[in-house]
Amino acid sequence: MSSPPPLSSPPPGGDEDRGPLLLAVFWTETSLSVLIVASRFYSRSAIKALGADDWAMLATLITLILFCGFGTAYALAGGGRHLYYLSQDPVHASQILKLNWISQPFAIMSLGLGKISVAFLMLRLIGGFVKARRIFLWIIIILTFIFSVVCCVLTFVQCTPTRALWEPVPGAVCWDPATQDDFSLFLGSWNAAVDFILAILPVTIIYKIKISMNKKIGICTLLSLGLLAGVCACVKAAQLSSLTARSDLTWNTFDLLAWTSSETFLLIFCGSASTLRPLLDIIRGRDPYRGSHGYGSGARANRSSNREGRQSARRSNADKLSSGNGGSVSNQTRVESDTGTEDWPLSPRVLKDIQETVEFDVIHERRYSESHSGRSADGGFGEHKFQDVV
């Protein structure tokens, strides 16, 4: 068994070519993605804050460009037409189908890497104090990478030899196309679930912080833009059945290719929107370093003293509460402003204060638990087990 024969009769609609439309989708979204990632790196470099999430997003962009590069060659060669008409030149048709199959692993990895980048951004947000959530995010990162790689491998091992995917090979052995379709549907469902989880997770952290409701809404909105990517992932998952319709693969995978490009673009946009504050400050003629990061002409000189003052205040408040003054455990801490105004919800100061609030809550809860249950002789806790409060 090898690549199935094309349709035996002309398809309805005649010899229509959707290649130009596919090119417009590819390069509009890819161009915007390049601009967004370049702005992200400029912003992060301006405050010396490049991290794993930025490099993962760069890898997402590179795989998207490769996907669109092969997709461009595919569309220009006639990949937007019905296979029935392309098969009049079997050699040319085989080359077009080959480009379709080769582009698919880059599409798969661009989606996986985009979600991994957003997960790394969440890790930076919560800092090192919410252990359960950190473990959960690392599980998402590892499984997303593994599932994406496995799907790439399955794409090419389903036929022996592999070239039987795009050209007739006597004696070739191929799996039932439903095998790839089933795993692709699983991966598409996983990716959609990850998008929704990463969009909702920040809300579970932000809602406990005592800042204005408008700022809470602003932060949660920025960090929850991934819901758009999740909706797009659901729509794309519905197109995965086209992988089994191989008698007219070039026509049937048009929607799948277009939606894949759109989902990757939304991942890049939604995953980068919250990182562009320093660039906006530069455009407005402001100091991009202002805030509790402590960089820049206005804050650099006071960086050490401000940090020590905040740490001292947190220790003092925690000691007072753990000694019984204040009555009950508070799960919320007032986020104080280091600057007079703040017009961008997810500024460096707010990010820093979120992490400090999480740190204070965990330290306070631990000390409160110690004061009420006591430590055993071997240094362990008593019957009240400490749990993260955020």
mmCIF file of C-alpha atoms in Angstrom:
data_model
loop_
_atom_site.group_PDB
_atom_site.id
_atom_site.type_symbol
_atom_site.label_atom_id
_atom_site.label_comp_id
_atom_site.label_asym_id
_atom_site.label_seq_id
_atom_site.Cartn_x
_atom_site.Cartn_y
_atom_site.Cartn_z
ATOM 1 C CA MET A 1 0.000 0.000 0.000
ATOM 2 C CA SER A 2 1.323 3.508 -0.818
ATOM 3 C CA SER A 3 0.009 6.977 -1.526
ATOM 4 C CA PRO A 4 -3.676 6.644 -2.576
ATOM 5 C CA PRO A 5 -4.620 7.551 -6.140
ATOM 6 C CA PRO A 6 -6.208 10.932 -6.830
ATOM 7 C CA LEU A 7 -9.901 11.410 -7.535
ATOM 8 C CA SER A 8 -11.150 9.573 -10.612
ATOM 9 C CA SER A 9 -13.559 12.316 -11.651
ATOM 10 C CA PRO A 10 -13.297 16.115 -11.750
ATOM 11 C CA PRO A 11 -14.183 17.741 -8.404
ATOM 12 C CA PRO A 12 -16.990 20.313 -8.257
ATOM 13 C CA GLY A 13 -15.889 23.880 -8.798
ATOM 14 C CA GLY A 14 -13.327 23.154 -11.456
ATOM 15 C CA ASP A 15 -9.584 23.860 -11.316
ATOM 16 C CA GLU A 16 -9.554 26.523 -8.607
ATOM 17 C CA ASP A 17 -6.271 27.639 -7.026
ATOM 18 C CA ARG A 18 -6.339 28.778 -3.381
ATOM 19 C CA GLY A 19 -2.565 29.136 -3.257
ATOM 20 C CA PRO A 20 -2.532 32.975 -3.337
ATOM 21 C CA LEU A 21 -4.922 33.098 -0.374
ATOM 22 C CA LEU A 22 -2.705 30.696 1.551
ATOM 23 C CA LEU A 23 0.358 32.868 0.796
ATOM 24 C CA ALA A 24 -1.475 35.967 2.033
ATOM 25 C CA VAL A 25 -2.338 34.238 5.327
ATOM 26 C CA PHE A 26 1.189 32.871 5.780
ATOM 27 C CA TRP A 27 3.151 36.024 5.209
ATOM 28 C CA THR A 28 0.794 38.522 6.807
ATOM 29 C CA GLU A 29 0.913 36.562 10.050
ATOM 30 C CA THR A 30 4.602 35.708 9.773
ATOM 31 C CA SER A 31 5.570 39.342 9.141
ATOM 32 C CA LEU A 32 3.578 40.470 12.160
ATOM 33 C CA SER A 33 5.154 37.678 14.216
ATOM 34 C CA VAL A 34 8.659 38.840 13.266
ATOM 35 C CA LEU A 35 7.776 42.392 14.315
ATOM 36 C CA ILE A 36 6.288 41.229 17.630
ATOM 37 C CA VAL A 37 9.219 38.992 18.577
ATOM 38 C CA ALA A 38 11.741 41.659 17.574
ATOM 39 C CA SER A 39 9.889 44.164 19.780
ATOM 40 C CA ARG A 40 9.826 41.622 22.606
ATOM 41 C CA PHE A 41 13.584 41.110 22.451
ATOM 42 C CA TYR A 42 14.201 44.849 22.261
ATOM 43 C CA SER A 43 12.006 45.425 25.307
ATOM 44 C CA ARG A 44 13.575 42.618 27.347
ATOM 45 C CA SER A 45 17.116 43.627 26.344
ATOM 46 C CA ALA A 46 16.399 47.223 27.368
ATOM 47 C CA ILE A 47 15.852 46.098 30.974
ATOM 48 C CA LYS A 48 18.364 43.226 30.835
ATOM 49 C CA ALA A 49 15.619 40.657 31.442
ATOM 50 C CA LEU A 50 15.970 38.074 28.661
ATOM 51 C CA GLY A 51 14.907 34.629 29.831
ATOM 52 C CA ALA A 52 13.972 31.119 28.736
ATOM 53 C CA ASP A 53 10.512 32.281 27.651
ATOM 54 C CA ASP A 54 12.051 34.739 25.187
ATOM 55 C CA TRP A 55 14.356 32.156 23.624
ATOM 56 C CA ALA A 56 11.500 29.656 23.379
ATOM 57 C CA MET A 57 9.435 32.311 21.604
ATOM 58 C CA LEU A 58 12.329 32.941 19.218
ATOM 59 C CA ALA A 59 12.413 29.204 18.468
ATOM 60 C CA THR A 60 8.658 29.393 17.831
ATOM 61 C CA LEU A 61 9.213 32.174 15.318
ATOM 62 C CA ILE A 62 12.012 30.285 13.549
ATOM 63 C CA THR A 63 9.893 27.151 13.138
ATOM 64 C CA LEU A 64 6.979 29.303 11.924
ATOM 65 C CA ILE A 65 9.223 30.891 9.292
ATOM 66 C CA LEU A 66 10.414 27.443 8.158
ATOM 67 C CA PHE A 67 6.821 26.217 8.020
ATOM 68 C CA CYS A 68 5.792 29.207 5.939
ATOM 69 C CA GLY A 69 8.891 28.843 3.765
ATOM 70 C CA PHE A 70 7.977 25.292 2.779
ATOM 71 C CA GLY A 71 4.339 26.343 2.621
ATOM 72 C CA THR A 72 5.245 29.127 0.187
ATOM 73 C CA ALA A 73 7.065 26.724 -2.114
ATOM 74 C CA TYR A 74 4.084 24.393 -1.799
ATOM 75 C CA ALA A 75 1.523 27.073 -2.685
ATOM 76 C CA LEU A 76 3.579 28.502 -5.572
ATOM 77 C CA ALA A 77 3.944 25.013 -7.054
ATOM 78 C CA GLY A 78 0.160 24.570 -7.059
ATOM 79 C CA GLY A 79 -0.556 23.239 -3.571
ATOM 80 C CA GLY A 80 -3.840 25.142 -3.441
ATOM 81 C CA ARG A 81 -5.324 23.174 -6.340
ATOM 82 C CA HIS A 82 -7.166 19.868 -6.499
ATOM 83 C CA LEU A 83 -4.919 16.826 -6.737
ATOM 84 C CA TYR A 84 -7.051 15.615 -9.644
ATOM 85 C CA TYR A 85 -5.606 18.340 -11.897
ATOM 86 C CA LEU A 86 -2.104 18.172 -10.440
ATOM 87 C CA SER A 87 -1.906 14.421 -11.126
ATOM 88 C CA GLN A 88 -1.824 15.094 -14.854
ATOM 89 C CA ASP A 89 1.897 15.575 -14.225
ATOM 90 C CA PRO A 90 2.659 12.772 -11.707
ATOM 91 C CA VAL A 91 6.228 13.877 -11.007
ATOM 92 C CA HIS A 92 5.157 17.448 -10.287
ATOM 93 C CA ALA A 93 2.265 16.235 -8.134
ATOM 94 C CA SER A 94 4.658 14.099 -6.081
ATOM 95 C CA GLN A 95 6.917 17.103 -5.449
ATOM 96 C CA ILE A 96 3.956 19.167 -4.243
ATOM 97 C CA LEU A 97 2.800 16.414 -1.880
ATOM 98 C CA LYS A 98 6.351 16.065 -0.585
ATOM 99 C CA LEU A 99 6.429 19.759 0.342
ATOM 100 C CA ASN A 100 3.115 19.336 2.176
ATOM 101 C CA TRP A 101 4.453 16.485 4.302
ATOM 102 C CA ILE A 102 7.813 18.153 4.991
ATOM 103 C CA SER A 103 6.116 21.331 6.242
ATOM 104 C CA GLN A 104 4.043 19.496 8.844
ATOM 105 C CA PRO A 105 6.760 18.867 11.516
ATOM 106 C CA PHE A 106 7.642 22.576 11.540
ATOM 107 C CA ALA A 107 3.967 23.408 12.058
ATOM 108 C CA ILE A 108 3.731 20.914 14.923
ATOM 109 C CA MET A 109 6.865 22.215 16.675
ATOM 110 C CA SER A 110 5.921 25.873 16.249
ATOM 111 C CA LEU A 111 2.701 25.217 18.164
ATOM 112 C CA GLY A 112 4.432 23.222 20.898
ATOM 113 C CA LEU A 113 7.256 25.727 21.374
ATOM 114 C CA GLY A 114 4.786 28.617 21.559
ATOM 115 C CA LYS A 115 2.966 26.981 24.457
ATOM 116 C CA ILE A 116 6.261 26.142 26.141
ATOM 117 C CA SER A 117 7.264 29.821 25.914
ATOM 118 C CA VAL A 118 4.043 30.918 27.628
ATOM 119 C CA ALA A 119 4.597 28.289 30.345
ATOM 120 C CA PHE A 120 8.113 29.662 30.946
ATOM 121 C CA LEU A 121 6.583 33.144 31.234
ATOM 122 C CA MET A 122 4.225 31.827 33.914
ATOM 123 C CA LEU A 123 7.217 30.354 35.762
ATOM 124 C CA ARG A 124 8.866 33.774 35.785
ATOM 125 C CA LEU A 125 5.666 35.348 37.075
ATOM 126 C CA ILE A 126 5.156 33.082 40.069
ATOM 127 C CA GLY A 127 8.840 33.017 41.055
ATOM 128 C CA GLY A 128 10.228 30.202 43.161
ATOM 129 C CA PHE A 129 7.671 30.004 45.952
ATOM 130 C CA VAL A 130 4.558 28.310 44.582
ATOM 131 C CA LYS A 131 6.000 24.835 44.314
ATOM 132 C CA ALA A 132 2.864 22.956 43.280
ATOM 133 C CA ARG A 133 2.215 25.284 40.358
ATOM 134 C CA ARG A 134 5.854 25.237 39.300
ATOM 135 C CA ILE A 135 5.814 21.440 39.157
ATOM 136 C CA PHE A 136 2.550 21.549 37.218
ATOM 137 C CA LEU A 137 4.018 23.987 34.688
ATOM 138 C CA TRP A 138 7.139 21.872 34.247
ATOM 139 C CA ILE A 139 4.950 18.832 33.585
ATOM 140 C CA ILE A 140 3.127 20.816 30.885
ATOM 141 C CA ILE A 141 6.428 21.915 29.329
ATOM 142 C CA ILE A 142 7.919 18.409 29.249
ATOM 143 C CA LEU A 143 4.793 16.620 28.016
ATOM 144 C CA THR A 144 4.090 19.244 25.348
ATOM 145 C CA PHE A 145 7.613 18.844 23.980
ATOM 146 C CA ILE A 146 7.444 15.029 24.067
ATOM 147 C CA PHE A 147 4.022 14.856 22.413
ATOM 148 C CA SER A 148 5.099 17.285 19.675
ATOM 149 C CA VAL A 149 8.265 15.323 18.891
ATOM 150 C CA VAL A 150 6.339 12.030 18.839
ATOM 151 C CA CYS A 151 3.815 13.491 16.393
ATOM 152 C CA CYS A 152 6.659 14.647 14.120
ATOM 153 C CA VAL A 153 8.179 11.161 14.170
ATOM 154 C CA LEU A 154 4.848 9.465 13.452
ATOM 155 C CA THR A 155 4.404 11.701 10.428
ATOM 156 C CA PHE A 156 7.301 10.021 8.628
ATOM 157 C CA VAL A 157 7.369 6.477 10.024
ATOM 158 C CA GLN A 158 3.824 5.639 8.994
ATOM 159 C CA CYS A 159 5.048 4.475 5.587
ATOM 160 C CA THR A 160 7.957 2.237 4.654
ATOM 161 C CA PRO A 161 9.684 3.633 2.688
ATOM 162 C CA THR A 162 8.795 7.190 3.730
ATOM 163 C CA ARG A 163 8.581 8.458 0.142
ATOM 164 C CA ALA A 164 5.447 6.341 -0.264
ATOM 165 C CA LEU A 165 3.654 9.221 1.476
ATOM 166 C CA TRP A 166 3.947 11.385 -1.628
ATOM 167 C CA GLU A 167 4.529 9.016 -4.540
ATOM 168 C CA PRO A 168 3.367 5.527 -5.559
ATOM 169 C CA VAL A 169 5.883 2.893 -4.437
ATOM 170 C CA PRO A 170 5.238 -0.776 -5.359
ATOM 171 C CA GLY A 171 5.345 -2.994 -2.271
ATOM 172 C CA ALA A 172 5.291 -0.087 0.186
ATOM 173 C CA VAL A 173 3.647 -0.679 3.558
ATOM 174 C CA CYS A 174 1.713 2.141 5.259
ATOM 175 C CA TRP A 175 -0.345 2.347 8.412
ATOM 176 C CA ASP A 176 -4.018 3.069 8.341
ATOM 177 C CA PRO A 177 -4.270 6.902 7.933
ATOM 178 C CA ALA A 178 -6.584 6.900 10.969
ATOM 179 C CA THR A 179 -3.530 6.181 13.165
ATOM 180 C CA GLN A 180 -1.959 9.557 12.445
ATOM 181 C CA ASP A 181 -5.346 11.210 12.560
ATOM 182 C CA ASP A 182 -6.038 9.827 16.048
ATOM 183 C CA PHE A 183 -2.720 10.977 17.496
ATOM 184 C CA SER A 184 -2.978 14.346 15.764
ATOM 185 C CA LEU A 185 -6.444 14.778 17.269
ATOM 186 C CA PHE A 186 -5.044 13.913 20.696
ATOM 187 C CA LEU A 187 -2.223 16.436 20.280
ATOM 188 C CA GLY A 188 -4.635 19.079 19.033
ATOM 189 C CA SER A 189 -6.873 18.520 22.060
ATOM 190 C CA TRP A 190 -3.856 18.633 24.391
ATOM 191 C CA ASN A 191 -2.662 21.897 22.841
ATOM 192 C CA ALA A 192 -6.103 23.466 23.209
ATOM 193 C CA ALA A 193 -6.302 22.372 26.860
ATOM 194 C CA VAL A 194 -2.826 23.796 27.540
ATOM 195 C CA ASP A 195 -3.851 27.136 26.017
ATOM 196 C CA PHE A 196 -6.878 27.354 28.315
ATOM 197 C CA ILE A 197 -4.894 26.253 31.390
ATOM 198 C CA LEU A 198 -2.133 28.814 30.794
ATOM 199 C CA ALA A 199 -4.761 31.518 30.269
ATOM 200 C CA ILE A 200 -6.628 30.712 33.496
ATOM 201 C CA LEU A 201 -3.624 30.036 35.744
ATOM 202 C CA PRO A 202 -2.616 33.711 36.242
ATOM 203 C CA VAL A 203 -6.093 34.508 37.566
ATOM 204 C CA THR A 204 -5.558 32.068 40.456
ATOM 205 C CA ILE A 205 -2.523 34.126 41.483
ATOM 206 C CA ILE A 206 -3.574 37.683 40.704
ATOM 207 C CA TYR A 207 -6.990 37.615 42.407
ATOM 208 C CA LYS A 208 -5.436 37.312 45.878
ATOM 209 C CA ILE A 209 -3.346 40.471 45.575
ATOM 210 C CA LYS A 210 -4.767 43.670 47.031
ATOM 211 C CA ILE A 211 -4.438 46.027 44.109
ATOM 212 C CA SER A 212 -7.165 47.977 42.377
ATOM 213 C CA MET A 213 -9.790 45.976 40.538
ATOM 214 C CA ASN A 214 -8.953 47.803 37.304
ATOM 215 C CA LYS A 215 -5.331 46.713 37.580
ATOM 216 C CA LYS A 216 -6.363 43.141 38.399
ATOM 217 C CA ILE A 217 -8.552 43.095 35.310
ATOM 218 C CA GLY A 218 -5.757 44.562 33.202
ATOM 219 C CA ILE A 219 -3.164 42.033 34.347
ATOM 220 C CA CYS A 220 -5.513 39.070 34.003
ATOM 221 C CA THR A 221 -6.605 40.237 30.562
ATOM 222 C CA LEU A 222 -3.027 40.486 29.302
ATOM 223 C CA LEU A 223 -2.057 37.109 30.708
ATOM 224 C CA SER A 224 -5.286 35.443 29.583
ATOM 225 C CA LEU A 225 -5.076 36.377 25.918
ATOM 226 C CA GLY A 226 -4.118 32.751 25.329
ATOM 227 C CA LEU A 227 -7.850 32.004 25.354
ATOM 228 C CA LEU A 228 -7.831 33.265 21.761
ATOM 229 C CA ALA A 229 -5.169 30.708 20.860
ATOM 230 C CA GLY A 230 -7.224 28.047 22.637
ATOM 231 C CA VAL A 231 -10.287 28.837 20.548
ATOM 232 C CA CYS A 232 -8.157 28.742 17.402
ATOM 233 C CA ALA A 233 -6.702 25.378 18.497
ATOM 234 C CA CYS A 234 -10.223 23.977 18.838
ATOM 235 C CA VAL A 235 -11.134 25.138 15.343
ATOM 236 C CA LYS A 236 -7.911 23.695 13.933
ATOM 237 C CA ALA A 237 -8.485 20.360 15.686
ATOM 238 C CA ALA A 238 -11.735 20.049 13.769
ATOM 239 C CA GLN A 239 -9.718 20.234 10.532
ATOM 240 C CA LEU A 240 -7.370 17.364 11.423
ATOM 241 C CA SER A 241 -9.601 14.795 9.755
ATOM 242 C CA SER A 242 -8.339 16.202 6.442
ATOM 243 C CA LEU A 243 -5.129 14.237 7.007
ATOM 244 C CA THR A 244 -7.018 11.038 6.225
ATOM 245 C CA ALA A 245 -8.553 12.386 3.005
ATOM 246 C CA ARG A 246 -5.423 11.697 0.970
ATOM 247 C CA SER A 247 -7.116 11.270 -2.395
ATOM 248 C CA ASP A 248 -7.289 15.102 -2.545
ATOM 249 C CA LEU A 249 -4.718 16.043 0.107
ATOM 250 C CA THR A 250 -3.682 19.352 -1.446
ATOM 251 C CA TRP A 251 -7.222 20.733 -1.404
ATOM 252 C CA ASN A 252 -8.389 19.211 1.866
ATOM 253 C CA THR A 253 -5.455 20.417 3.991
ATOM 254 C CA PHE A 254 -5.849 24.078 2.988
ATOM 255 C CA ASP A 255 -7.893 24.958 6.081
ATOM 256 C CA LEU A 256 -5.564 22.976 8.339
ATOM 257 C CA LEU A 257 -2.472 24.822 7.069
ATOM 258 C CA ALA A 258 -4.147 28.238 7.333
ATOM 259 C CA TRP A 259 -5.464 27.635 10.852
ATOM 260 C CA THR A 260 -2.085 26.287 11.984
ATOM 261 C CA SER A 261 -0.401 29.502 10.881
ATOM 262 C CA SER A 262 -3.094 31.560 12.624
ATOM 263 C CA GLU A 263 -2.785 29.614 15.867
ATOM 264 C CA THR A 264 0.986 30.073 15.943
ATOM 265 C CA PHE A 265 0.587 33.795 15.270
ATOM 266 C CA LEU A 266 -1.895 34.119 18.123
ATOM 267 C CA LEU A 267 0.494 32.261 20.440
ATOM 268 C CA ILE A 268 3.272 34.711 19.565
ATOM 269 C CA PHE A 269 1.011 37.735 19.954
ATOM 270 C CA CYS A 270 -0.717 36.634 23.151
ATOM 271 C CA GLY A 271 2.504 35.335 24.691
ATOM 272 C CA SER A 272 4.385 38.575 23.985
ATOM 273 C CA ALA A 273 1.803 41.303 24.658
ATOM 274 C CA SER A 274 2.652 41.487 28.354
ATOM 275 C CA THR A 275 6.389 41.929 27.699
ATOM 276 C CA LEU A 276 6.312 45.102 25.603
ATOM 277 C CA ARG A 277 6.078 47.739 28.357
ATOM 278 C CA PRO A 278 9.719 48.918 28.116
ATOM 279 C CA LEU A 279 9.342 49.525 24.375
ATOM 280 C CA LEU A 280 6.232 51.652 24.970
ATOM 281 C CA ASP A 281 8.147 53.613 27.613
ATOM 282 C CA ILE A 282 10.955 54.295 25.144
ATOM 283 C CA ILE A 283 8.486 55.411 22.471
ATOM 284 C CA ARG A 284 6.880 57.772 24.996
ATOM 285 C CA GLY A 285 10.278 59.149 26.035
ATOM 286 C CA ARG A 286 10.151 57.586 29.495
ATOM 287 C CA ASP A 287 12.747 55.636 31.436
ATOM 288 C CA PRO A 288 12.194 51.926 30.597
ATOM 289 C CA TYR A 289 13.933 50.932 33.834
ATOM 290 C CA ARG A 290 11.535 52.672 36.199
ATOM 291 C CA GLY A 291 9.908 50.432 38.733
ATOM 292 C CA SER A 292 11.094 47.888 41.245
ATOM 293 C CA HIS A 293 13.540 46.230 38.890
ATOM 294 C CA GLY A 294 15.823 48.978 40.101
ATOM 295 C CA TYR A 295 17.463 49.776 36.766
ATOM 296 C CA GLY A 296 17.773 53.161 35.140
ATOM 297 C CA SER A 297 18.910 56.608 36.072
ATOM 298 C CA GLY A 298 16.122 57.270 38.530
ATOM 299 C CA ALA A 299 16.137 53.975 40.396
ATOM 300 C CA ARG A 300 19.647 52.576 39.965
ATOM 301 C CA ALA A 301 21.125 54.499 42.902
ATOM 302 C CA ASN A 302 18.388 53.389 45.299
ATOM 303 C CA ARG A 303 18.129 49.792 44.105
ATOM 304 C CA SER A 304 19.858 48.187 47.062
ATOM 305 C CA SER A 305 18.268 50.327 49.767
ATOM 306 C CA ASN A 306 14.766 49.918 48.359
ATOM 307 C CA ARG A 307 15.126 46.143 48.176
ATOM 308 C CA GLU A 308 16.490 45.922 51.718
ATOM 309 C CA GLY A 309 13.665 48.115 52.953
ATOM 310 C CA ARG A 310 11.014 45.926 51.360
ATOM 311 C CA GLN A 311 12.612 42.753 52.680
ATOM 312 C CA SER A 312 12.844 44.226 56.173
ATOM 313 C CA ALA A 313 9.208 45.279 56.095
ATOM 314 C CA ARG A 314 8.080 41.845 54.973
ATOM 315 C CA ARG A 315 10.080 40.146 57.738
ATOM 316 C CA SER A 316 8.690 42.536 60.320
ATOM 317 C CA ASN A 317 5.097 42.035 59.219
ATOM 318 C CA ALA A 318 5.503 38.270 59.088
ATOM 319 C CA ASP A 319 6.981 38.193 62.602
ATOM 320 C CA LYS A 320 4.150 40.301 63.980
ATOM 321 C CA LEU A 321 1.470 38.144 62.413
ATOM 322 C CA SER A 322 3.102 34.863 63.398
ATOM 323 C CA SER A 323 3.363 35.980 67.037
ATOM 324 C CA GLY A 324 -0.419 36.299 67.190
ATOM 325 C CA ASN A 325 -0.782 40.054 66.559
ATOM 326 C CA GLY A 326 -3.372 40.329 63.861
ATOM 327 C CA GLY A 327 -5.432 37.295 64.823
ATOM 328 C CA SER A 328 -5.856 35.282 61.646
ATOM 329 C CA VAL A 329 -3.826 34.405 58.629
ATOM 330 C CA SER A 330 -4.102 36.890 55.779
ATOM 331 C CA ASN A 331 -3.751 35.540 52.293
ATOM 332 C CA GLN A 332 -3.411 38.965 50.758
ATOM 333 C CA THR A 333 -0.766 41.669 50.900
ATOM 334 C CA ARG A 334 -0.998 45.238 49.827
ATOM 335 C CA VAL A 335 1.081 45.930 46.712
ATOM 336 C CA GLU A 336 2.691 49.297 47.229
ATOM 337 C CA SER A 337 3.772 51.560 44.383
ATOM 338 C CA ASP A 338 7.409 52.611 44.046
ATOM 339 C CA THR A 339 6.489 55.254 41.528
ATOM 340 C CA GLY A 340 3.859 57.919 41.405
ATOM 341 C CA THR A 341 1.887 56.548 38.474
ATOM 342 C CA GLU A 342 1.559 53.250 36.700
ATOM 343 C CA ASP A 343 -0.433 53.035 33.479
ATOM 344 C CA TRP A 344 0.519 49.567 32.233
ATOM 345 C CA PRO A 345 -0.975 46.678 34.223
ATOM 346 C CA LEU A 346 1.898 44.195 33.853
ATOM 347 C CA SER A 347 4.791 46.580 34.495
ATOM 348 C CA PRO A 348 8.146 45.402 35.879
ATOM 349 C CA ARG A 349 7.122 46.814 39.264
ATOM 350 C CA VAL A 350 3.876 44.866 39.329
ATOM 351 C CA LEU A 351 5.620 41.657 38.303
ATOM 352 C CA LYS A 352 8.156 42.166 41.070
ATOM 353 C CA ASP A 353 5.473 42.920 43.647
ATOM 354 C CA ILE A 354 3.474 39.867 42.614
ATOM 355 C CA GLN A 355 6.493 37.665 43.245
ATOM 356 C CA GLU A 356 7.194 39.422 46.568
ATOM 357 C CA THR A 357 3.555 38.992 47.599
ATOM 358 C CA VAL A 358 3.708 35.292 46.855
ATOM 359 C CA GLU A 359 6.941 35.077 48.840
ATOM 360 C CA PHE A 360 5.424 36.933 51.805
ATOM 361 C CA ASP A 361 2.304 34.757 51.833
ATOM 362 C CA VAL A 362 4.293 31.530 51.833
ATOM 363 C CA ILE A 363 6.731 32.699 54.524
ATOM 364 C CA HIS A 364 3.895 34.070 56.646
ATOM 365 C CA GLU A 365 1.840 30.870 56.380
ATOM 366 C CA ARG A 366 4.869 28.747 57.265
ATOM 367 C CA ARG A 367 5.615 30.836 60.376
ATOM 368 C CA TYR A 368 1.978 30.905 61.363
ATOM 369 C CA SER A 369 1.842 27.107 61.106
ATOM 370 C CA GLU A 370 4.993 26.806 63.209
ATOM 371 C CA SER A 371 3.650 29.096 65.930
ATOM 372 C CA HIS A 372 0.394 27.157 66.263
ATOM 373 C CA SER A 373 1.594 23.581 65.846
ATOM 374 C CA GLY A 374 5.205 23.839 66.984
ATOM 375 C CA ARG A 375 8.133 21.914 65.614
ATOM 376 C CA SER A 376 8.987 18.444 66.789
ATOM 377 C CA ALA A 377 12.316 17.642 68.339
ATOM 378 C CA ASP A 378 13.734 16.523 65.007
ATOM 379 C CA GLY A 379 12.805 19.873 63.410
ATOM 380 C CA GLY A 380 9.676 18.687 61.593
ATOM 381 C CA PHE A 381 6.259 20.240 61.766
ATOM 382 C CA GLY A 382 3.579 19.062 64.147
ATOM 383 C CA GLU A 383 0.184 17.836 63.075
ATOM 384 C CA HIS A 384 -0.636 20.957 60.999
ATOM 385 C CA LYS A 385 0.918 20.382 57.615
ATOM 386 C CA PHE A 386 2.187 23.456 55.774
ATOM 387 C CA GLN A 387 0.562 24.097 52.394
ATOM 388 C CA ASP A 388 1.124 26.808 49.821
ATOM 389 C CA VAL A 389 -1.522 29.475 50.127
ATOM 390 C CA VAL A 390 -1.487 30.592 46.485
#
